[in-house]
Coordinates of C-alpha atoms in Angstrom, one line a residue:
M897 CA 139.2 98.6 112.8
R898 CA 137.6 100.8 110.0
V899 CA 135.5 102.2 112.4
I900 CA 138.0 103.0 114.8
V901 CA 140.0 104.6 112.3
F902 CA 137.3 106.5 111.5
F903 CA 135.8 107.9 114.8
L904 CA 139.9 109.0 115.4
L905 CA 139.6 111.1 112.0
F906 CA 136.3 112.3 112.9
S907 CA 136.7 113.4 116.2
V908 CA 140.2 114.9 115.4
S909 CA 138.7 116.7 112.4
G910 CA 136.4 118.2 114.5
L911 CA 138.7 119.5 117.0
A912 CA 141.4 120.6 114.5
Q913 CA 141.8 124.7 114.5
K914 CA 144.2 126.6 112.8
D915 CA 146.5 129.1 115.3
Y916 CA 145.1 132.3 115.0
P917 CA 146.9 135.5 116.3
K918 CA 145.3 136.3 119.8
D919 CA 146.6 139.3 120.6
Y920 CA 147.4 141.3 117.6
F921 CA 143.9 142.5 117.1
S922 CA 142.1 145.2 119.3
P923 CA 138.5 145.9 119.9
P924 CA 137.0 148.1 117.3
L925 CA 135.3 150.3 119.7
D926 CA 136.2 152.0 123.2
I927 CA 132.5 150.6 124.7
P928 CA 132.4 147.4 126.1
M929 CA 132.2 144.4 123.5
E930 CA 128.6 143.9 124.1
L931 CA 127.1 141.6 121.3
S932 CA 123.7 141.5 119.4
G933 CA 124.6 139.2 116.9
N934 CA 127.5 136.3 117.0
F935 CA 129.4 134.4 114.5
G936 CA 127.3 131.9 112.6
E937 CA 123.8 132.8 113.7
L938 CA 121.3 131.6 111.8
R939 CA 119.6 134.3 109.6
P940 CA 117.5 134.4 106.8
N941 CA 119.2 132.6 103.9
H942 CA 122.6 132.7 105.3
F943 CA 125.0 132.5 108.5
H944 CA 125.9 135.6 110.3
A945 CA 129.4 136.4 109.1
G946 CA 130.3 138.2 112.2
F947 CA 130.0 139.9 115.2
D948 CA 127.2 142.5 115.6
F949 CA 128.3 145.1 118.3
K950 CA 126.0 147.1 120.3
T951 CA 126.8 150.9 120.5
L952 CA 124.3 152.1 123.2
Q953 CA 121.5 152.5 121.1
R954 CA 123.1 155.3 119.1
E955 CA 124.6 156.1 116.1
G956 CA 128.3 157.9 116.3
I957 CA 130.4 156.0 118.4
E958 CA 134.3 156.2 116.9
V959 CA 135.1 152.8 115.0
H960 CA 139.0 152.5 114.9
A961 CA 141.1 150.2 112.7
V962 CA 141.9 147.0 114.8
A963 CA 145.4 146.6 113.5
D964 CA 147.8 148.6 111.2
G965 CA 147.2 148.1 107.7
Y966 CA 145.9 149.9 104.7
V967 CA 142.1 150.6 103.3
S968 CA 141.6 147.7 100.3
R969 CA 138.0 147.9 99.3
I970 CA 135.4 150.7 100.3
K971 CA 131.6 149.7 99.5
I972 CA 128.7 152.4 100.1
S973 CA 125.3 150.4 99.6
T974 CA 121.8 151.3 100.2
F975 CA 120.7 147.5 101.4
G976 CA 123.0 144.7 102.9
N977 CA 126.2 146.1 104.5
G978 CA 125.7 150.0 104.1
K979 CA 128.4 152.1 104.3
A980 CA 131.4 149.5 104.5
I981 CA 135.2 150.0 105.1
Y982 CA 137.8 146.7 104.4
I983 CA 141.5 146.9 106.0
T984 CA 144.0 144.1 104.6
H985 CA 146.6 144.0 107.7
P986 CA 150.0 142.7 106.7
N987 CA 149.7 139.3 108.7
G988 CA 147.1 137.7 105.7
F989 CA 143.9 138.8 107.3
T990 CA 141.1 141.8 106.5
S991 CA 139.1 143.4 108.9
V992 CA 135.7 144.4 107.9
Y993 CA 133.2 147.5 109.3
C994 CA 130.1 147.9 108.2
H995 CA 126.6 149.6 108.6
L996 CA 128.8 153.1 109.1
Q997 CA 127.4 156.7 109.4
K998 CA 130.2 158.4 108.3
P999 CA 133.9 157.5 107.3
T1000 CA 136.5 159.9 109.2
D1001 CA 139.0 162.6 107.6
A1002 CA 141.0 160.9 104.6
I1003 CA 139.0 157.9 104.1
N1004 CA 136.1 160.1 103.8
D1005 CA 137.5 162.3 101.5
Y1006 CA 138.8 159.9 99.1
I1007 CA 134.6 158.2 99.2
Q1008 CA 133.2 162.1 98.6
K1009 CA 135.8 162.3 95.6
A1010 CA 134.9 159.4 93.9
H1011 CA 130.9 159.5 94.9
Y1012 CA 131.4 162.7 92.5
E1013 CA 133.7 161.2 89.8
E1014 CA 131.3 158.5 89.4
Q1015 CA 128.2 160.5 89.7
S1016 CA 126.5 157.9 92.0
F1017 CA 125.8 157.5 95.7
E1018 CA 126.1 153.5 95.4
I1019 CA 130.1 152.9 94.6
E1020 CA 132.5 149.9 95.3
L1021 CA 136.4 150.6 95.2
F1022 CA 139.0 149.0 95.3
L1023 CA 142.5 150.4 96.6
K1024 CA 146.2 149.9 96.5
P1025 CA 148.5 149.3 99.9
N1026 CA 149.6 152.4 99.3
E1027 CA 146.5 154.8 98.9
L1028 CA 145.4 154.8 102.5
I1029 CA 147.2 153.6 105.3
V1030 CA 145.6 153.1 108.6
R1031 CA 147.4 152.3 111.9
K1032 CA 145.9 150.4 115.0
G1033 CA 143.4 152.3 117.3
Q1034 CA 143.0 155.0 114.3
T1035 CA 139.6 156.5 113.9
I1036 CA 138.3 155.2 110.3
A1037 CA 134.4 155.9 110.8
L1038 CA 131.5 156.8 112.8
S1039 CA 129.1 153.6 113.9
G1040 CA 125.9 154.2 112.3
N1041 CA 122.4 152.3 111.1
T1042 CA 122.9 152.3 106.9
G1043 CA 122.1 149.4 104.8
A1044 CA 119.9 146.8 106.0
S1045 CA 120.8 147.4 109.6
E1046 CA 117.6 147.2 112.2
G1047 CA 119.1 149.6 114.7
P1048 CA 122.4 151.2 115.5
H1049 CA 125.3 148.9 115.6
L1050 CA 128.5 147.9 114.1
H1051 CA 129.3 144.7 112.5
F1052 CA 132.4 143.2 112.2
E1053 CA 134.3 141.0 110.0
F1054 CA 137.7 139.2 110.0
R1055 CA 138.3 137.4 106.6
D1056 CA 141.6 135.6 105.1
S1057 CA 142.8 138.0 102.8
K1058 CA 143.8 135.6 100.4
T1059 CA 140.7 132.9 100.3
E1060 CA 137.8 135.7 101.4
K1061 CA 136.8 133.0 103.8
I1062 CA 135.2 134.9 107.2
I1063 CA 136.4 133.5 110.7
N1064 CA 135.3 133.8 113.8
P1065 CA 136.7 136.7 115.6
L1066 CA 137.0 134.7 118.9
L1067 CA 139.4 132.6 117.3
F1068 CA 141.4 135.9 117.2
G1069 CA 141.4 136.1 121.1
F1070 CA 138.3 138.4 121.1
D1071 CA 137.3 135.7 123.9
K1072 CA 138.7 137.7 126.5
Y1073 CA 136.6 140.8 126.2
I1074 CA 133.0 138.6 126.6
K1075 CA 132.6 136.8 129.5
D1076 CA 130.2 133.8 129.4
T1077 CA 129.4 131.0 132.0
K1078 CA 125.8 129.8 130.3
K1079 CA 125.3 127.1 129.1
P1080 CA 123.6 127.1 125.6
S1081 CA 119.8 126.7 126.1
V1082 CA 117.9 124.0 124.3
S1083 CA 114.7 124.6 123.3
A1084 CA 113.4 121.9 121.2
V1085 CA 114.4 118.2 120.2
Y1086 CA 112.3 116.6 116.6
V1087 CA 112.9 113.3 115.4
Y1088 CA 112.1 112.5 111.8
P1089 CA 110.8 109.5 109.6
L1090 CA 112.8 109.6 107.0
D1091 CA 111.1 107.5 104.4
S1092 CA 107.6 106.4 103.8
K1093 CA 108.0 103.1 105.4
T1094 CA 109.2 104.0 108.7
T1095 CA 107.2 105.0 111.7
V1096 CA 108.0 106.7 115.1
N1097 CA 106.4 106.0 118.1
Q1098 CA 103.1 105.2 115.4
S1099 CA 104.0 108.2 113.7
K1100 CA 105.1 108.9 109.8
R1101 CA 105.6 112.5 110.7
P1102 CA 108.2 114.6 112.7
L1103 CA 107.7 114.3 116.5
L1104 CA 108.8 116.7 118.9
L1105 CA 110.4 114.9 122.4
N1106 CA 109.8 115.5 125.7
L1107 CA 113.0 116.4 127.7
S1108 CA 113.5 116.0 131.6
L1109 CA 116.0 117.7 133.1
Q1110 CA 118.6 115.4 135.2
K1111 CA 120.0 115.5 138.6
D1112 CA 123.6 116.2 136.7
G1113 CA 122.4 118.9 134.5
T1114 CA 122.0 117.2 131.3
Y1115 CA 118.7 116.3 129.4
L1116 CA 117.0 112.8 129.1
S1117 CA 114.4 112.5 126.5
N1118 CA 111.5 110.6 126.0
K1119 CA 112.1 107.2 124.2
V1120 CA 111.9 106.9 120.6
S1121 CA 110.3 103.7 119.3
A1122 CA 111.0 103.2 115.5
N1123 CA 111.6 101.1 112.4
G1124 CA 114.1 101.8 109.6
K1125 CA 115.8 105.3 108.6
I1126 CA 115.5 108.5 111.4
G1127 CA 117.0 111.9 111.6
F1128 CA 117.1 114.3 114.4
G1129 CA 116.7 117.9 115.0
V1130 CA 117.4 120.3 117.7
T1131 CA 116.7 124.3 118.7
A1132 CA 119.3 125.9 120.4
V1133 CA 120.5 129.4 121.1
D1134 CA 123.0 130.7 123.3
Y1135 CA 123.6 133.2 125.9
D1136 CA 126.5 135.1 127.3
N1137 CA 126.8 137.6 130.7
V1138 CA 126.0 140.3 129.9
S1139 CA 124.0 141.1 126.3
G1140 CA 120.9 139.2 127.0
N1141 CA 120.5 138.8 123.5
K1142 CA 119.9 135.2 121.8
N1143 CA 123.2 133.7 119.8
G1144 CA 123.6 131.0 118.1
A1145 CA 125.4 128.1 119.0
Y1146 CA 128.7 128.0 118.5
K1147 CA 129.5 124.1 118.2
I1148 CA 127.0 121.0 117.4
Q1149 CA 128.0 117.5 117.9
A1150 CA 125.6 113.9 117.6
F1151 CA 126.7 110.7 118.9
L1152 CA 125.0 107.3 118.3
N1153 CA 125.9 104.5 121.1
G1154 CA 129.3 107.2 121.8
K1155 CA 130.6 107.4 118.3
P1156 CA 130.4 110.4 116.4
S1157 CA 127.7 111.0 114.0
F1158 CA 127.0 114.4 112.8
G1159 CA 128.4 117.8 113.9
Y1160 CA 129.5 121.1 113.0
Q1161 CA 131.3 124.3 114.5
F1162 CA 130.9 127.8 113.3
D1163 CA 135.3 128.8 112.6
T1164 CA 135.6 129.6 109.1
Y1165 CA 133.5 128.6 106.1
S1166 CA 133.1 130.7 102.7
F1167 CA 130.4 132.8 101.1
D1168 CA 129.6 130.6 98.7
E1169 CA 128.3 128.1 101.8
M1170 CA 126.3 130.6 103.2
R1171 CA 122.8 129.4 101.2
Y1172 CA 122.9 126.0 102.6
I1173 CA 121.5 127.4 106.0
N1174 CA 118.3 126.4 104.2
A1175 CA 119.4 122.9 103.8
L1176 CA 120.8 122.6 107.4
V1177 CA 117.4 124.0 109.0
D1178 CA 114.1 122.3 108.7
Y1179 CA 113.1 124.8 106.1
P1180 CA 109.3 124.1 105.8
R1181 CA 108.9 124.2 109.7
Y1182 CA 111.0 127.5 109.9
K1183 CA 108.6 129.3 107.1
K1184 CA 105.6 128.0 108.9
T1185 CA 106.4 128.9 112.4
Y1186 CA 109.9 131.2 112.3
Q1187 CA 111.3 128.2 114.5
R1188 CA 114.9 127.0 113.3
V1189 CA 115.4 123.4 114.0
Q1190 CA 119.2 122.6 113.0
K1191 CA 118.9 119.2 111.2
L1192 CA 121.7 116.6 112.0
F1193 CA 121.4 114.4 108.8
M1194 CA 121.5 114.7 105.4
T1195 CA 119.2 112.8 103.1
N1196 CA 120.8 114.1 100.2
P1197 CA 124.6 115.4 101.2
Y1198 CA 125.2 119.0 100.8
K1199 CA 128.9 120.7 100.4
L1200 CA 128.5 122.9 103.8
S1201 CA 132.4 122.5 104.5
I1202 CA 131.5 122.9 108.4
I1203 CA 129.7 119.7 108.5
K1204 CA 131.4 116.7 109.7
T1205 CA 129.7 113.4 109.4
D1206 CA 129.5 109.4 109.8
D1207 CA 129.3 107.4 106.6
L1208 CA 125.2 107.3 106.9
N1209 CA 125.5 111.2 106.7
G1210 CA 123.9 111.1 110.2
V1211 CA 121.2 108.9 109.5
V1212 CA 120.0 106.0 112.4
N1213 CA 118.9 102.6 111.1
V1214 CA 116.9 101.5 113.4
L1215 CA 116.8 97.7 113.1
P1216 CA 114.9 94.8 115.0
N1217 CA 116.6 93.5 118.3
L1218 CA 119.1 96.2 118.8
T1219 CA 118.5 99.2 120.9
S1220 CA 120.9 102.7 121.0
V1221 CA 121.3 106.1 122.6
Y1222 CA 121.5 109.0 120.8
R1223 CA 123.5 112.0 122.3
I1224 CA 123.2 115.5 121.2
E1225 CA 126.0 118.2 123.0
V1226 CA 125.3 121.9 122.2
S1227 CA 128.5 123.8 123.5
D1228 CA 129.7 127.4 123.3
F1229 CA 133.0 129.0 122.3
F1230 CA 133.8 128.9 126.4
G1231 CA 133.2 125.1 127.0
N1232 CA 129.7 125.7 128.1
L1233 CA 127.8 122.6 127.6
S1234 CA 124.1 121.2 126.9
T1235 CA 123.6 117.5 126.6
I1236 CA 120.5 115.7 125.8
S1237 CA 120.3 111.6 125.3
I1238 CA 117.7 109.8 123.5
P1239 CA 116.8 106.1 124.0
I1240 CA 115.9 104.7 120.4
S1241 CA 114.8 100.8 120.5
F1242 CA 112.8 98.9 117.3
D1243 CA 109.2 98.9 117.3
G1244 CA 107.5 97.4 114.5
A1245 CA 103.9 98.4 114.8
T1246 CA 102.2 100.4 112.0
A1247 CA 101.3 104.4 112.2
V1248 CA 98.5 105.5 114.1
V1249 CA 99.4 109.2 112.2
E1250 CA 100.2 109.3 108.5
K1251 CA 102.4 111.3 106.7
E1252 CA 101.0 114.8 105.8
T1253 CA 99.5 114.8 102.0
V1254 CA 101.2 116.8 100.0
V1255 CA 98.6 118.8 97.1
S1256 CA 101.0 118.1 94.4
N1257 CA 100.9 117.1 90.4
Y1258 CA 104.9 116.6 89.6
F1259 CA 108.0 115.0 91.1
V1260 CA 111.0 117.0 90.9
K1261 CA 114.4 115.1 91.2
V1262 CA 117.7 117.5 92.5
N1263 CA 120.3 116.0 90.5
K1264 CA 118.3 116.4 86.9
D1265 CA 116.9 118.8 84.7
N1266 CA 113.1 119.9 85.1
N1267 CA 111.0 121.3 82.8
F1268 CA 107.5 122.2 83.4
S1269 CA 104.6 124.5 80.9
K1270 CA 101.1 125.4 80.8
N1271 CA 99.2 127.8 78.8
K1272 CA 102.4 129.7 77.0
I1273 CA 103.8 129.8 80.7
S1274 CA 107.0 127.8 81.5
V1275 CA 109.4 126.9 83.9
F1276 CA 113.2 125.4 83.7
F1277 CA 115.0 123.7 87.1
P1278 CA 118.5 123.2 86.2
A1279 CA 119.9 120.2 88.2
G1280 CA 120.9 121.7 91.8
T1281 CA 118.2 124.3 91.9
F1282 CA 116.8 122.7 95.1
Y1283 CA 118.3 120.1 97.9
E1284 CA 116.1 117.3 97.7
D1285 CA 113.6 115.7 95.5
F1286 CA 110.3 116.7 96.3
D1287 CA 106.5 116.5 95.2
I1288 CA 105.7 119.9 93.0
N1289 CA 102.6 121.6 92.7
F1290 CA 102.4 123.6 88.9
D1291 CA 99.6 125.4 87.5
V1292 CA 99.1 128.1 85.8
R1293 CA 95.2 129.7 86.1
D1294 CA 93.7 133.2 84.9
D1295 CA 97.3 134.0 83.3
I1296 CA 98.8 133.3 87.2
L1297 CA 101.9 131.0 87.6
Y1298 CA 101.2 128.8 90.6
L1299 CA 104.5 127.1 91.7
H1300 CA 103.9 125.2 95.0
D1301 CA 104.9 127.7 97.9
D1302 CA 107.6 129.1 99.2
T1303 CA 107.7 126.2 102.2
V1304 CA 110.8 124.3 99.6
P1305 CA 114.0 126.2 99.9
V1306 CA 115.7 126.9 96.5
H1307 CA 119.4 126.9 96.4
S1308 CA 120.4 128.8 92.8
R1309 CA 117.9 130.8 90.2
F1310 CA 115.8 129.1 87.9
E1311 CA 114.0 130.6 85.0
I1312 CA 110.4 131.5 84.6
S1313 CA 109.1 132.5 80.7
M1314 CA 105.8 134.0 79.9
E1315 CA 104.8 134.3 76.5
S1316 CA 102.1 137.1 76.0
D1317 CA 101.0 139.0 72.5
K1318 CA 98.4 141.9 74.1
Y1319 CA 101.3 144.3 74.4
T1320 CA 102.3 146.8 71.7
N1321 CA 105.7 147.8 71.6
A1322 CA 106.0 150.8 73.5
Q1323 CA 103.6 148.8 76.6
K1324 CA 106.2 146.1 76.5
E1325 CA 109.0 148.5 77.9
K1326 CA 106.8 149.0 80.9
V1327 CA 106.0 145.3 81.4
F1328 CA 107.8 142.8 84.0
I1329 CA 107.3 139.3 85.7
A1330 CA 106.3 140.3 89.4
D1331 CA 106.2 137.8 92.5
I1332 CA 102.8 138.1 94.2
D1333 CA 102.8 137.6 98.0
S1334 CA 100.2 136.5 100.6
R1335 CA 98.9 139.9 100.5
G1336 CA 98.5 140.3 97.0
R1337 CA 101.5 142.9 96.7
Q1338 CA 103.5 142.6 93.9
G1339 CA 107.5 142.6 93.4
Y1340 CA 109.7 143.2 90.8
N1341 CA 111.9 140.9 89.1
F1342 CA 114.3 142.0 86.5
T1343 CA 112.9 140.8 83.0
T1344 CA 114.3 140.1 79.7
I1345 CA 111.9 140.7 76.9
K1346 CA 112.4 139.0 73.2
E1347 CA 109.3 140.0 71.0
N1348 CA 106.7 138.3 73.0
L1349 CA 108.6 136.1 75.3
F1350 CA 109.4 138.0 79.2
S1351 CA 112.1 135.7 81.0
T1352 CA 113.2 136.4 84.6
K1353 CA 115.4 134.3 87.0
V1354 CA 114.6 133.7 90.2
R1355 CA 115.2 132.0 93.7
S1356 CA 112.0 131.4 95.2
L1357 CA 108.9 129.6 94.3
G1358 CA 105.1 131.0 95.0
K1359 CA 102.9 132.8 92.7
Y1360 CA 104.3 135.0 89.5
T1361 CA 102.3 136.9 86.7
L1362 CA 103.0 139.6 83.8
A1363 CA 102.6 143.3 85.2
V1364 CA 102.6 146.7 83.8
D1365 CA 104.0 149.8 85.6
T1366 CA 103.1 153.0 83.7
T1367 CA 103.0 154.8 86.8
P1368 CA 106.1 157.5 87.6
P1369 CA 108.0 157.4 91.1
T1370 CA 106.8 160.1 93.7
I1371 CA 109.0 163.1 95.0
S1372 CA 108.0 165.2 97.9
I1373 CA 109.7 167.6 100.4
A1374 CA 108.5 168.2 103.9
K1375 CA 108.4 171.7 103.9
S1376 CA 108.7 173.8 100.4
I1377 CA 111.8 175.9 100.2
E1378 CA 110.5 177.4 97.3
G1379 CA 112.3 181.1 97.1
K1380 CA 113.2 180.9 100.6
W1381 CA 116.9 181.4 102.5
L1382 CA 118.6 178.3 103.8
N1383 CA 121.4 179.9 105.6
T1384 CA 120.8 177.8 108.9
Q1385 CA 119.6 174.4 107.3
K1386 CA 122.6 171.7 106.9
T1387 CA 121.0 169.6 104.5
I1388 CA 117.7 169.1 101.6
Q1389 CA 116.2 166.1 102.6
L1390 CA 113.3 164.9 100.0
S1391 CA 111.1 161.5 100.0
I1392 CA 110.5 159.4 97.2
N1393 CA 108.7 156.6 96.5
D1394 CA 107.4 153.9 93.5
S1395 CA 104.6 151.9 94.2
G1396 CA 104.9 149.9 91.0
S1397 CA 108.3 148.0 89.8
G1398 CA 110.4 150.2 92.6
I1399 CA 113.0 152.6 91.9
K1400 CA 116.1 152.1 90.3
S1401 CA 118.0 155.3 90.3
Y1402 CA 117.8 159.2 91.5
N1403 CA 119.9 162.0 90.8
G1404 CA 120.2 165.4 91.7
Y1405 CA 121.6 168.5 90.1
L1406 CA 122.0 172.0 91.7
N1407 CA 123.1 174.5 89.5
G1408 CA 123.3 172.0 86.4
K1409 CA 126.1 170.3 88.7
W1410 CA 125.3 166.2 89.7
I1411 CA 125.2 166.6 93.4
L1412 CA 125.4 163.9 95.9
F1413 CA 121.8 162.6 97.4
E1414 CA 122.4 159.7 100.1
Y1415 CA 119.9 157.4 100.0
D1416 CA 118.5 155.8 103.5
N1417 CA 116.1 152.9 102.2
K1418 CA 114.0 152.2 105.5
T1419 CA 112.9 155.7 105.3
K1420 CA 112.7 156.3 101.6
R1421 CA 114.5 159.4 101.7
I1422 CA 117.3 160.7 99.8
T1423 CA 119.5 163.6 101.5
H1424 CA 121.8 166.5 100.6
N1425 CA 124.6 167.6 102.7
F1426 CA 125.7 171.1 101.8
S1427 CA 128.9 170.6 103.2
D1428 CA 129.6 169.2 100.1
A1429 CA 130.5 172.8 99.2
V1430 CA 128.4 172.6 95.8
V1431 CA 125.8 175.3 96.5
S1432 CA 126.4 178.8 95.1
E1433 CA 126.1 182.0 97.0
G1434 CA 122.6 183.7 96.6
A1435 CA 120.1 181.7 94.1
N1436 CA 120.7 177.9 93.5
D1437 CA 118.5 175.9 91.3
L1438 CA 117.7 172.4 92.0
K1439 CA 116.4 169.8 89.8
V1440 CA 116.1 165.9 91.4
V1441 CA 115.0 163.2 88.6
V1442 CA 114.0 159.7 90.1
S1443 CA 113.7 156.9 87.7
D1444 CA 112.1 153.2 88.1
N1445 CA 112.7 150.0 87.2
V1446 CA 111.1 150.0 83.9
G1447 CA 112.2 153.7 83.1
N1448 CA 109.0 156.1 84.4
S1449 CA 110.9 159.2 85.5
T1450 CA 109.6 161.8 87.9
I1451 CA 111.1 165.6 88.1
F1452 CA 111.1 167.7 90.9
E1453 CA 112.4 171.0 90.4
T1454 CA 112.3 174.1 92.9
N1455 CA 114.9 176.9 93.7
F1456 CA 116.1 178.6 97.3
F1457 CA 118.9 181.2 98.1
R1458 CA 122.0 180.9 100.6
R1459 CA 124.3 182.9 102.1
Q1460 CA 128.0 180.9 102.4
K1461 CA 129.6 182.0 105.4

C-alpha cells in the first residue's frame, strides 16, 4: 500500500503546475519569436534562466514592455547580462530584458543621470513604483550584444516578484508563438556502476548503450546485465520547427517497472539552485568531452527543487532472480515524446574491465570540513564544498599548489592560503594568488594579505601559485586625435588592456570633469559618446586613467578641438 500511495504522490507532484496568466503578456519583439536558447537549457555552471530571442543577427531591434508596470531595477554591467532592465507588473510578476544596446527615452535619461552621479559605467539601481512607469507595448530599449552575450539577441525572463524565482515563459502562453512538432533527440544513454563491487556487462566503468529504433518510434537499448547498484544517464536536446537551434529538453522522467524512479521538468526554480547543474550532469565527462549527460540518479542527494525521485533517489539495485525494465521518457513542452526502454537482468560474472585508476593521496568527505597543508601552503574545504565524496590529489611542488583537477565540480567557495617571506612590504601590494590554466596562463583571484600570509577564496580545483604584477595596463587609440578638429565624430574610442592581474577601473575626464566611457569586454574598448554634451566649444583636454587589480595605473592624455552645432 505504501508503494501505491507514493506512486500517486509522485505522479501528481510531477504534473502539478501553477495557473499562470496565459494572455496577459505580449511578446517583447515585433519580429517573429525565434529561439536561440530556451528555459532550463544546460549552460556552464547554470541552467539558462529564460529565453534567448534571435534579433535578425543584428542589434537595434525595438524591445517592448510585455505589460503595464514600472521599471523596478536597472543593472549595467560589463559582463553577465550587460545592460538589463527589470519591469515589475501589478499581477505579481517581473519581466527582465538583457544584453540591451541602449535604453530609450526617459529610461535612458534616468540611467545617464545615474552614470554621472555615481561616476561609474557599472551601476545597479532600484526604483520606486512611481519613478518610471511603462505601458504595454512601449519601446523601452534597443536590442544589443552587451555583457557576456556571444552574438546579438535578447535574453528575456519572467520572475516571481516576491520570491525572485525564475519561471518558464511558455507557462505564460508564449507557447502559441512557437511551433514545435518535433520529438526531442536522444543521442546517448549511459549506465553507471555505482559502487566498487558492481559490474555492468562485465565492466566497472560507465558504458554507452546501443539504441535501436523500433517500428512504433520508440528506442530499445541492448540488455544491461549487472549486479548491485546502477544508475542511468541520458544526453538529449530539443528542436522546434523554425529556429534550428539545439535547445534543452523540458522534461525527463525515468520509470522502473512502470513506477516513477527519477524525473524533473523545467517550470520554475531559484537562482540559488543554478550551480546544482554540476551535480545533475556527469561533470567529469563534460569537462573531458563537452558532452552533457544528465544523470537520472543521486548517490548523494542535493537540493535541486525540480527533481522528483523515489526512495532510492533513482538508483536501481539489481538483485538475483529478478528482471526489470527501465524506461526513459524525454518530452518537450508541447507533448512531443521520445522513449527508450532498457531491459535489466542480474549477472554475477566478474569484471573484465576494471574501474579507472584515480591518482590521489587523500580522501574528501562531503559532509565534513577538510584541511590539507604542505610547504606553507594550505587548503580548507568547508563541509558542503563538493557534491560527492572522492579521492583527491593534493601536492605542492616548486611553490605551485597542485589541487587535483577541474574534472571534479565545486559547489561553494573554499580557501587557499600561501605563506611567503620573500616579498618586501612594497612588493606585497602587487602579489596575488593566481590560478594556472592548461596553457600556463595565470588568472587573478582577489587576495587578502596579513603580514606574510596570502589568502583567497576560489571555486574550482586546479593549479595555483603566488604571482607578482608590476606591469601597468596599456591604453591606445587607433588614430591620433592630438590637436585635431573632431566636428564630425560621434564618439571617442580607446583600447585598454592588462596582461597581469586584469583591469579593475577606468575613468575619463574632459577638461577636468568626469565623463562616461562604456566598456565592451569582448573588444577591450571604451567609448565616450559626444551626445552626453560634456564636450566644450573649441579646445578640449582628455585624460583617461586605467588601473589594474593590484594598483598599477596608466594615464593617457591628449587634446582636440570641436565645434558645437
